[in-house]
Short mmCIF file of C-alpha atoms and ligand atoms in Angstrom, two decimals:
data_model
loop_
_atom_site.label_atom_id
_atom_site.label_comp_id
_atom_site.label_asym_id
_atom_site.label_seq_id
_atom_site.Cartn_x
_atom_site.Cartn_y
_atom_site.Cartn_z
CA UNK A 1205 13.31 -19.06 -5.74
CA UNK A 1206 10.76 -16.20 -4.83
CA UNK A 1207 7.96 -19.41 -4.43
CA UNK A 1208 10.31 -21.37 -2.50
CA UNK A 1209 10.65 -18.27 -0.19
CA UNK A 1210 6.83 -17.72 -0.01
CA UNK A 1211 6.68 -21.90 1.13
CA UNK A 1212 8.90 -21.01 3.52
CA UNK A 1213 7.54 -18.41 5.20
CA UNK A 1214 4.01 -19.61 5.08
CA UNK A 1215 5.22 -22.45 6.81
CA UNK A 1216 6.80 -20.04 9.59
CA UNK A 1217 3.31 -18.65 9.39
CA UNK A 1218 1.91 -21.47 10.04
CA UNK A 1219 4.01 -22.38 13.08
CA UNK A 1220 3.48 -19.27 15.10
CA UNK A 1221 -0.23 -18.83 14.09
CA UNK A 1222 -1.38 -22.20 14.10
CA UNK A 1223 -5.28 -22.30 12.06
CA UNK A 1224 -4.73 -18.24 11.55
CA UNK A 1225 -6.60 -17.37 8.32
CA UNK A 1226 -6.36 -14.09 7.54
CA UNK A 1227 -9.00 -12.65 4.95
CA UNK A 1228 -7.70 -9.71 4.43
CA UNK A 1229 -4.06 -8.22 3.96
CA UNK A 1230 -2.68 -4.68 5.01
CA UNK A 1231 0.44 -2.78 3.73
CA UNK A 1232 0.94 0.25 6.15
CA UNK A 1233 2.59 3.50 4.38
CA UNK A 1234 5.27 5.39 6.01
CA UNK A 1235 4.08 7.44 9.12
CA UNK A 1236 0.61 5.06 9.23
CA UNK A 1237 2.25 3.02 11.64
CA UNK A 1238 0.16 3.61 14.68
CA UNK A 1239 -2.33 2.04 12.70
CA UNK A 1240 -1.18 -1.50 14.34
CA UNK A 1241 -2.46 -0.56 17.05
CA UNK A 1242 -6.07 -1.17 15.50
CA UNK A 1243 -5.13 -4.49 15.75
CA UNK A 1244 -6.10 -7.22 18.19
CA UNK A 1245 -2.86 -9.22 18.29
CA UNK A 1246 -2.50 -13.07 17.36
CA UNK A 1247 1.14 -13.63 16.37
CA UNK A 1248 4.11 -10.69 15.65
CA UNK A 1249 6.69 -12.20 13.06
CA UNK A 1250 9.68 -9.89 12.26
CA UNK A 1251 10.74 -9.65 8.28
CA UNK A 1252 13.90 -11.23 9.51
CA UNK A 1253 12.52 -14.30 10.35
CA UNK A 1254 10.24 -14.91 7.12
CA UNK A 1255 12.96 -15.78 3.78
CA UNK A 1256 12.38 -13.55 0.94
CA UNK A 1257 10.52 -10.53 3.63
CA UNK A 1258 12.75 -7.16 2.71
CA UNK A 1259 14.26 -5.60 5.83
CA UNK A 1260 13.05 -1.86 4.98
CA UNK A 1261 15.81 1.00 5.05
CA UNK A 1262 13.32 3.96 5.78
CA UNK A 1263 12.28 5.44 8.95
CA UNK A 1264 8.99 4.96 9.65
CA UNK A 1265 8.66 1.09 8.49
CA UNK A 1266 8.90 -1.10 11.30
CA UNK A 1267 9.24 -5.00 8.90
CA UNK A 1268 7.14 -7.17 11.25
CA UNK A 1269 4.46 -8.81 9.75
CA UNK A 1270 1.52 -8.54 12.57
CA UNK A 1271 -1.63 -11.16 12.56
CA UNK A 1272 -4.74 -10.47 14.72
CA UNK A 1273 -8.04 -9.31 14.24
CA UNK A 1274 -9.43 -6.24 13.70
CA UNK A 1275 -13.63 -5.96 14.73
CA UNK A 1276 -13.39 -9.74 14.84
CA UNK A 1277 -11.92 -9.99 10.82
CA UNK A 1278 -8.84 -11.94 10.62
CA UNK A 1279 -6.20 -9.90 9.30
CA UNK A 1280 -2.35 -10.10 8.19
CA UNK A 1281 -0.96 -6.53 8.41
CA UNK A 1282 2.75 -5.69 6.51
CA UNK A 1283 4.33 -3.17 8.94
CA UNK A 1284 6.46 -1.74 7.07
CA UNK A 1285 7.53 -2.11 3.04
CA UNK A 1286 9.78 -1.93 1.33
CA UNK A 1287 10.41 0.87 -1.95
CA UNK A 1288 11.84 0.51 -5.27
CA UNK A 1289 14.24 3.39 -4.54
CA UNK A 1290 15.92 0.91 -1.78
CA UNK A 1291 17.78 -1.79 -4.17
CA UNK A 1292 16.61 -0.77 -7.42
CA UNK A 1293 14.11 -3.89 -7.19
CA UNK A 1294 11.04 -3.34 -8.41
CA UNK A 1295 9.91 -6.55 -7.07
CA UNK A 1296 11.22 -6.37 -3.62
CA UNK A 1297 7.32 -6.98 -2.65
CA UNK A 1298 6.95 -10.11 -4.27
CA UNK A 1299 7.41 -12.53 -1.45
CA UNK A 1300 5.01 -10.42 1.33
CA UNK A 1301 2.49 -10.06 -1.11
CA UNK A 1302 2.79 -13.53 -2.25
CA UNK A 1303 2.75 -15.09 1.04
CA UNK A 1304 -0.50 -12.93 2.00
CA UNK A 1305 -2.16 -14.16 -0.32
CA UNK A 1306 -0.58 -17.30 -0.05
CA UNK A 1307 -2.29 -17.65 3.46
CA UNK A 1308 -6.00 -16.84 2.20
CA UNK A 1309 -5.94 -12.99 1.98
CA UNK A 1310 -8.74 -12.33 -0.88
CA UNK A 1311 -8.10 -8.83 -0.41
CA UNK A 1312 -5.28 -6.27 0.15
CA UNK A 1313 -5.72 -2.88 1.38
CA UNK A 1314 -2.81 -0.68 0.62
CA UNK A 1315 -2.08 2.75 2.66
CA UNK A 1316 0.61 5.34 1.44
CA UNK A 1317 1.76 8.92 2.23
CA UNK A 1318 1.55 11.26 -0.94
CA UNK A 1319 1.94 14.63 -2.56
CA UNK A 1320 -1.24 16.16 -3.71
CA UNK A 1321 -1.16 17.40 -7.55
CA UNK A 1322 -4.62 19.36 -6.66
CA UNK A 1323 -4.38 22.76 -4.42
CA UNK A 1324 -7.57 22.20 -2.30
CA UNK A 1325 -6.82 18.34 -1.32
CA UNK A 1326 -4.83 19.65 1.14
CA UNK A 1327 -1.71 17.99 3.68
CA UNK A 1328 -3.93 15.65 6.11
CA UNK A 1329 -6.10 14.91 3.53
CA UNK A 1330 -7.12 11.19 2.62
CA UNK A 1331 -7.28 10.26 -1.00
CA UNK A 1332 -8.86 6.85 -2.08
CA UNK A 1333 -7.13 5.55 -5.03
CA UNK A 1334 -8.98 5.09 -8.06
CA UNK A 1335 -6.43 4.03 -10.93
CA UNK A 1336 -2.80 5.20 -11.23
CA UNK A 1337 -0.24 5.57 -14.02
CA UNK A 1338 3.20 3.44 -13.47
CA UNK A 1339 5.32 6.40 -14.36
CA UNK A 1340 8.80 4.29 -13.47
CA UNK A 1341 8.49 1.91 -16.54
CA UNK A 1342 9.56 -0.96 -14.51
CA UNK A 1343 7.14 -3.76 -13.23
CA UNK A 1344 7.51 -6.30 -10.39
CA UNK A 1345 6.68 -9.05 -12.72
CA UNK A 1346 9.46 -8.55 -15.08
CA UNK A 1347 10.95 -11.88 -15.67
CA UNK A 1348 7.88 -13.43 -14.42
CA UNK A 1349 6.65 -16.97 -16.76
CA UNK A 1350 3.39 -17.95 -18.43
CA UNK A 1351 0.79 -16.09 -19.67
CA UNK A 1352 -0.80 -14.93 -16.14
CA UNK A 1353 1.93 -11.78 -16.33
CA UNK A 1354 0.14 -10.21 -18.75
CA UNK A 1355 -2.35 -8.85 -15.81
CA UNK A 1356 -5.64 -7.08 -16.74
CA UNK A 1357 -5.49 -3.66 -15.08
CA UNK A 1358 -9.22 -2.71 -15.86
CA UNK A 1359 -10.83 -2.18 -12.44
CA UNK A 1360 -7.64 -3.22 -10.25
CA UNK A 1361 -8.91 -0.63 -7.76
CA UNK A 1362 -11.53 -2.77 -7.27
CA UNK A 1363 -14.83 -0.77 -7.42
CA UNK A 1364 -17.13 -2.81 -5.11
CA UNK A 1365 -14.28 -2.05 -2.43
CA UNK A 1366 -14.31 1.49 -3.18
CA UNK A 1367 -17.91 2.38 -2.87
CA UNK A 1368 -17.67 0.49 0.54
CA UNK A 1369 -14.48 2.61 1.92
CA UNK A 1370 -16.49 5.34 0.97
CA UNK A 1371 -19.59 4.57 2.99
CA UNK A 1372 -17.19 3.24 5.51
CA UNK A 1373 -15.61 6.66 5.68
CA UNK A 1374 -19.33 8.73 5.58
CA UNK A 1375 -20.34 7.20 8.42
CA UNK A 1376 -17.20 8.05 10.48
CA UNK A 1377 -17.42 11.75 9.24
CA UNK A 1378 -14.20 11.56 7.31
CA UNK A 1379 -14.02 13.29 3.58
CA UNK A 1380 -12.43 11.08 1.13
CA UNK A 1381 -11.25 12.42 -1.90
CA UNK A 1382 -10.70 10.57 -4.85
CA UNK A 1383 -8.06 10.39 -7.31
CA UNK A 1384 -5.11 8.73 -9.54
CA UNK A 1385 -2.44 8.00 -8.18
CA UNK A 1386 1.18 8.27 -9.87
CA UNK A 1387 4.59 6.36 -9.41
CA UNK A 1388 7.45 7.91 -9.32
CA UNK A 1389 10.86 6.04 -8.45
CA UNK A 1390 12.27 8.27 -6.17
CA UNK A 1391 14.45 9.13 -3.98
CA UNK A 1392 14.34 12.25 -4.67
CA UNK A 1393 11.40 14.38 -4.69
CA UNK A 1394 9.54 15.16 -8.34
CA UNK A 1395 11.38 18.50 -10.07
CA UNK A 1396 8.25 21.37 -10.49
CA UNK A 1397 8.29 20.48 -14.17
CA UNK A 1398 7.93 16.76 -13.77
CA UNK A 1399 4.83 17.47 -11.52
CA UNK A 1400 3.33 19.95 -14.28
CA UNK A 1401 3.80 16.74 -16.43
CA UNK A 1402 1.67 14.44 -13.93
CA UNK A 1403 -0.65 17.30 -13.84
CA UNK A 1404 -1.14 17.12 -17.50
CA UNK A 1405 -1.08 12.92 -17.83
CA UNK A 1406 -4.07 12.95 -15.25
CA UNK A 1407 -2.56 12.41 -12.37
CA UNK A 1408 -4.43 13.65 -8.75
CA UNK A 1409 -1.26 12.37 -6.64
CA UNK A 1410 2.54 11.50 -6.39
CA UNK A 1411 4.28 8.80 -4.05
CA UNK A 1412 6.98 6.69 -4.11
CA UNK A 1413 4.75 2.84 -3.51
CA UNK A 1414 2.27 0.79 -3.58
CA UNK A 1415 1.82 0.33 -7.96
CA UNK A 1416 4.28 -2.49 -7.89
CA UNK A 1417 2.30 -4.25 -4.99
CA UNK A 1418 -1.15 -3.40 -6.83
CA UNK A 1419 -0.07 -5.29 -9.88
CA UNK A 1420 1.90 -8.31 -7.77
CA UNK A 1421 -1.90 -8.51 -5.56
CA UNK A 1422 -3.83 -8.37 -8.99
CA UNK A 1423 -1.23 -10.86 -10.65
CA UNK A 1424 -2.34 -13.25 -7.04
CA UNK A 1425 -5.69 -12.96 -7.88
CA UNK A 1426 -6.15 -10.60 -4.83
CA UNK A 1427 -8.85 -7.55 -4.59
CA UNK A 1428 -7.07 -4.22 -4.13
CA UNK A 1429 -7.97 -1.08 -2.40
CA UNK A 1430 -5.64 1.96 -1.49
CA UNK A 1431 -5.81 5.06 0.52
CA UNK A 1432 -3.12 7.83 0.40
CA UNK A 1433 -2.22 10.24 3.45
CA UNK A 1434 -1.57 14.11 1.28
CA UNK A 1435 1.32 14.71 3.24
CA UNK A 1436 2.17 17.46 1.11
CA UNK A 1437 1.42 19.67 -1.71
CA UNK A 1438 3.47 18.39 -5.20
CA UNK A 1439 6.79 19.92 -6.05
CA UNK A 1440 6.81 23.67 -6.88
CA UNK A 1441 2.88 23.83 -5.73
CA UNK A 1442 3.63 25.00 -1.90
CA UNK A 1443 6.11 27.36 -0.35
CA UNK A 1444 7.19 24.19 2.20
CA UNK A 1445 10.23 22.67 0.92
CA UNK A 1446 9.83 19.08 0.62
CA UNK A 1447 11.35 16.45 3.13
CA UNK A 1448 10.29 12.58 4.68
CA UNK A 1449 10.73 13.95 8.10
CA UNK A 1450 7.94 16.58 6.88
CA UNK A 1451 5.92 13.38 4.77
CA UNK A 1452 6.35 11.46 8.38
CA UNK A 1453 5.20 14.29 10.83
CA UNK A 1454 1.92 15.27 8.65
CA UNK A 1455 1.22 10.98 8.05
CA UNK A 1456 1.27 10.30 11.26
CA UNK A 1457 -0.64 13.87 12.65
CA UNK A 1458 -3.76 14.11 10.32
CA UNK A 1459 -4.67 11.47 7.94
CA UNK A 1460 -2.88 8.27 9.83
CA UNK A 1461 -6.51 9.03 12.30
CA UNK A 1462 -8.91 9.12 9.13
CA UNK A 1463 -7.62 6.29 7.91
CA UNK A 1464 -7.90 4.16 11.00
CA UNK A 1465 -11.40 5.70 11.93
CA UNK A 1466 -12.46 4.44 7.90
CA UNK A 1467 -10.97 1.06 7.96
CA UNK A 1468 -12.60 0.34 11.66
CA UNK A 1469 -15.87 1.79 10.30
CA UNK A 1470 -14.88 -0.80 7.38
CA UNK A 1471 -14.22 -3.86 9.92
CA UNK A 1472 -17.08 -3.17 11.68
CA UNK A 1473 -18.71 -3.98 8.93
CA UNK A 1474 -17.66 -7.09 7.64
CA UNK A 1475 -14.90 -6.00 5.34
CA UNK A 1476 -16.34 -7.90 2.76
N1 LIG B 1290 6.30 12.88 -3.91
C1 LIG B 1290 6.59 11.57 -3.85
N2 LIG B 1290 6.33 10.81 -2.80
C2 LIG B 1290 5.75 11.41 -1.74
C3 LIG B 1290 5.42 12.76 -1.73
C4 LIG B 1290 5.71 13.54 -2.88
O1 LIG B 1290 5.45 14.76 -2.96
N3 LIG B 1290 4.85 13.03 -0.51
C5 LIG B 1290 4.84 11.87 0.17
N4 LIG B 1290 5.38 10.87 -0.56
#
């Protein structure tokens, strides 16, 4: 079914794009939107039209699938995803991500908006992933055949992509930060006491994305990188009381500009 789906939209794809190879993927986070914009515009597909795309439910995700070229790099750039908390689907990713990499994308670059778990990483704030800790205890490959579901996690962040993010973001005078990132289901935001538990498991940051695409790019065979927008300090860590209009406003303010001054600085490079 999903790999019918995935046939189906790559032929789409291939239709409106004709000879488009995109090299590298994109999954915008909520508020990182203006991000698009980055891009030098081939084709603009909306979810609806690709079989299998998720129509997101949350403010802030568009669900058009945009191809163009950013600094000359051929890219295929998810605006919009869709969450876990929507349909209680942990693999409501599998097609995009699928079809991405379906169309040549070696590597997929994941943004997100999350809660920081340390005082001085600040809202605004851009922390590059390192590793994470699936704290839902539900995969997108459940179900999945064969023997390729049992996916190596060592390295999924992969480290050669990291150390160039970094010196992409050095040389546009942006301070990363670095950290693991943890998955919570949501909707609703983490209680005090289940942040004191991240805390003590390791973890540097909280959101609501972007594991179950990690381990659907890494079960493709694709190279994964992800940056998070702090939009927020954890639950019970800040006097603000916690809200997505808040997560939105502070996304698309402060970090949404890092993030697109270190991925041009990354483009401009070759992206690898
Ligand atoms: N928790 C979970 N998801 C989030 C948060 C948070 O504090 N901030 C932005 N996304």
């Amino acid at each position: 079914m999903t790999n019918d789906d995935v046939h189906k939209c790559l032929s789409v794809i291939r239709d409106r794009a004709p000879g488009f190879a995109p090299r590298i993927g994109i999954v915008l986070g909520t508020g990182l939107g203006s991000l698009a914009d980055a891009v030098a515009p081939v084709a603009t597909i909306p979810y609806s039209d690709l079989p299998g795309f998720p129509i997101p439910s949350v403010s802030g995700h568009a669900g058009t699938l945009l191809l163009g070229r950013i600094a000359d790099v051929p890219v295929a750039l998810l605006h919009g995803r869709a969450h876990y908390y929507e349909h209680g689907r942990a693999d409501v990713m599998k097609v995009p991500v699928r079809t991405l990499a379906g169309l040549g994308c070696q590597t997929l670059l994941l943004t997100n908006a999350a809660g920081s778990l340390r005082p001085q990483v600040t809202p605004g704030s851009v922390m590059l992933v390192t590793d994470h800790i699936n704290f839902t205890g539900v995969s997108p490959l459940f179900g999945e055949p064969g023997n390729d579901r049992f996916v190596d996690m060592v390295d999924a962040y992969d480290p050669a992509l990291r150390d160039r993010l970094k010196a992409a973001a050095t040389a546009s005078g942006v301070t990363l930060h670095e950290g693991v990132y943890i998955w919570f289901a949501g909707p609703s935001f983490e209680t005090p006491a289940e942040i004191r538990a991240a805390d003590r498991l390791g973890a540097d940051a909280v959101g609501m994305s972007t594991v179950p695409e990690v381990v659907l790019a890494r079960h493709a065979r694709m190279k994964v990188a992800a940056l998070s927008v702090i939009t927020n300090l954890a639950a019970g860590m800040g006097d603000a009381p916690l809200s997505h209009l808040e997560t939105l406003r502070v996304a698309a303010a402060r970090g949404a500009e890092d993030i697109r001054r270190t991925l041009l600085a990354f483009f401009a490079d070759g992206a690898g």
